[in-house]
Amino acid sequence: MSHDEFSLIREWTKRGAQHAQGGLSVGIGDDAAVFTPPPGMQIVACCDTMIETVHFLRETMQPEDIGYKALVSNVSDIAAMGGIPRYALVSIGISSRWSPPECRRIYDGMYEACERYGVQIIGGDTVSTPDALYLSITVLGEVETGRALLRSGARPGDAIFVTGPVGGSAAGLAMLLKAKAAGGEVGRDWKSVAAFHQRPEAQVKAGRLLLASGLAGALNDVSDGLASELWEIAEASGVRMLIERDKIPLDREVKAYAASVGQDPLAWALFGGEDYQLVGTVRAASPIAEQFSASGLPLYLIGRVEPGAPGVWLADQEGCRPLEKGGYNHFA
Ligand code: ADP
Ligand code: MG
């Protein structure tokens, strides 16, 4: 990257500096940012990286989508702690294969997500890479002291929930790869399926509602597929998690797409990932379900926590069987 390109990125990131929000003393432009968390709050921090060819392909994601999704995946980790996202630091590595206008579009997507989730970019780093685009984001948020929602919070007797349909991102990716292999555009019918993959949303409001309710058990976000996230809770909490096949929420369009290509959408839901819904447990289903519906937020109860060796079990008409941590191969 040339000196001019570095200055371009500085120019693009200046737009964040305009809306300084409470607590930030120094933003972009000095050696580091300085901010003060509000009294009674702890800092909650996470970092997530996207690398071209490993996490996305140019053919399946527009530059805006790459920026948007990279920010959302971090915001989702803050949501999964019950926190409020506040600030982001962005490390980007660009090669000559990415033109300045394309890079600007990545920032456009990132700022669009920042606007939506109330996040301010307060710094970062810009480097050149030999080939693949590299985008690593750190998000800092706040949570009431001592109240962050952990994976270890599940207890026998809890109800298991998920905040929305799962499997959409994997369905979207499968569809986009198929379209790419056929050398064509995404059919108009499946635009909403593509959007699950390209423009996922984080569930900050649901995380905050769970924390405020005082009835939350464990919490996690669906970045690696429902089975893997439930396993993380089961192991961290030392409990057995039992989910019911028929209760796992699947999007209507995703089901229609699955039928059109002869796939079982449940495999996408269990082992796909990148849906960024929240999955977790609550002590009692009843007041929480009412609170969610009063706030206009969906909540799907999908199973229960039992005592026993850590594990995840799937129940259907044929009985109950253990779910592997991940991998389509084990799912017949
Ligand atoms: P230093 O050399 O002290 O590390 P830089 O000259 O790299 O600082 O960066 C100057 C300012 O621009 C810093 O505030 C830094 O956080 C910010 N910055 C650099 N790259 C980016 C980026 N890609 N996104 C957002 N802010 C960035
Ligand atoms: Mg410096």
PDB file of C-alpha atoms and ligand atoms in Angstrom, residues 6 9-10 12-14 26-33 88-94 107 110-111 121-127 135, ligand 1:
ATOM      1  CA  PHE A   6      -2.922   4.995   4.086  1.00  0.00           C
ATOM      2  CA  ILE A   9      -8.121   5.192   5.131  1.00  0.00           C
ATOM      3  CA  ARG A  10      -7.431   7.912   7.697  1.00  0.00           C
ATOM      4  CA  TRP A  12     -12.579   7.458   5.744  1.00  0.00           C
ATOM      5  CA  THR A  13     -12.291   6.729   9.438  1.00  0.00           C
ATOM      6  CA  LYS A  14     -12.598  10.411  10.346  1.00  0.00           C
ATOM      7  CA  VAL A  26      -9.647  10.840  22.721  1.00  0.00           C
ATOM      8  CA  GLY A  27     -10.746   9.078  19.514  1.00  0.00           C
ATOM      9  CA  ILE A  28      -9.007   8.457  16.187  1.00  0.00           C
ATOM     10  CA  GLY A  29      -5.957  10.591  15.502  1.00  0.00           C
ATOM     11  CA  ASP A  30      -3.619  10.100  18.440  1.00  0.00           C
ATOM     12  CA  ASP A  31      -1.526   7.078  19.422  1.00  0.00           C
ATOM     13  CA  ALA A  32      -4.429   5.471  21.263  1.00  0.00           C
ATOM     14  CA  ALA A  33      -7.999   6.197  22.300  1.00  0.00           C
ATOM     15  CA  ALA A  88     -14.563  -0.583  17.980  1.00  0.00           C
ATOM     16  CA  LEU A  89     -10.922  -0.793  16.909  1.00  0.00           C
ATOM     17  CA  VAL A  90     -10.349  -1.938  13.339  1.00  0.00           C
ATOM     18  CA  SER A  91      -7.240  -3.639  12.011  1.00  0.00           C
ATOM     19  CA  ILE A  92      -7.257  -3.955   8.231  1.00  0.00           C
ATOM     20  CA  GLY A  93      -4.712  -5.550   5.905  1.00  0.00           C
ATOM     21  CA  ILE A  94      -5.128  -4.720   2.228  1.00  0.00           C
ATOM     22  CA  TYR A 107     -15.844   0.990   5.639  1.00  0.00           C
ATOM     23  CA  MET A 110     -18.798  -1.112   8.872  1.00  0.00           C
ATOM     24  CA  TYR A 111     -20.182   2.371   9.564  1.00  0.00           C
ATOM     25  CA  ILE A 121     -14.818   3.429  15.797  1.00  0.00           C
ATOM     26  CA  ILE A 122     -12.092   4.858  18.039  1.00  0.00           C
ATOM     27  CA  GLY A 123      -8.952   3.525  16.381  1.00  0.00           C
ATOM     28  CA  GLY A 124      -7.280   0.797  14.439  1.00  0.00           C
ATOM     29  CA  ASP A 125      -4.331  -0.157  12.340  1.00  0.00           C
ATOM     30  CA  THR A 126      -3.743  -0.222   8.598  1.00  0.00           C
ATOM     31  CA  VAL A 127      -1.228  -2.537   6.955  1.00  0.00           C
ATOM     32  CA  LEU A 135     -10.128  -7.531   8.700  1.00  0.00           C
TER      33      LEU A 135
HETATM   34  P1  ADP B   1       0.565   4.807  15.296  1.00  0.00           P
HETATM   35  O1  ADP B   1       1.636   4.916  14.262  1.00  0.00           O
HETATM   36  O2  ADP B   1       0.805   5.660  16.501  1.00  0.00           O
HETATM   37  O3  ADP B   1       0.197   3.402  15.621  1.00  0.00           O
HETATM   38  P2  ADP B   1      -1.218   5.390  13.121  1.00  0.00           P
HETATM   39  O4  ADP B   1      -0.550   6.484  12.366  1.00  0.00           O
HETATM   40  O5  ADP B   1      -1.129   3.995  12.638  1.00  0.00           O
HETATM   41  O6  ADP B   1      -0.739   5.479  14.641  1.00  0.00           O
HETATM   42  O7  ADP B   1      -2.753   5.758  13.295  1.00  0.00           O
HETATM   43  C1  ADP B   1      -3.191   7.068  13.565  1.00  0.00           C
HETATM   44  C2  ADP B   1      -4.591   7.038  14.100  1.00  0.00           C
HETATM   45  O8  ADP B   1      -5.459   6.462  13.157  1.00  0.00           O
HETATM   46  C3  ADP B   1      -4.724   6.248  15.388  1.00  0.00           C
HETATM   47  O9  ADP B   1      -5.670   6.884  16.209  1.00  0.00           O
HETATM   48  C4  ADP B   1      -5.262   4.914  14.911  1.00  0.00           C
HETATM   49  O10 ADP B   1      -6.009   4.286  15.933  1.00  0.00           O
HETATM   50  C5  ADP B   1      -6.124   5.340  13.729  1.00  0.00           C
HETATM   51  N1  ADP B   1      -6.230   4.296  12.677  1.00  0.00           N
HETATM   52  C6  ADP B   1      -5.242   3.773  11.912  1.00  0.00           C
HETATM   53  N2  ADP B   1      -5.716   2.843  11.056  1.00  0.00           N
HETATM   54  C7  ADP B   1      -7.048   2.778  11.281  1.00  0.00           C
HETATM   55  C8  ADP B   1      -8.111   2.013  10.732  1.00  0.00           C
HETATM   56  N3  ADP B   1      -7.898   1.094   9.773  1.00  0.00           N
HETATM   57  N4  ADP B   1      -9.343   2.200  11.222  1.00  0.00           N
HETATM   58  C9  ADP B   1      -9.559   3.099  12.203  1.00  0.00           C
HETATM   59  N5  ADP B   1      -8.640   3.857  12.752  1.00  0.00           N
HETATM   60  C10 ADP B   1      -7.377   3.700  12.312  1.00  0.00           C
END
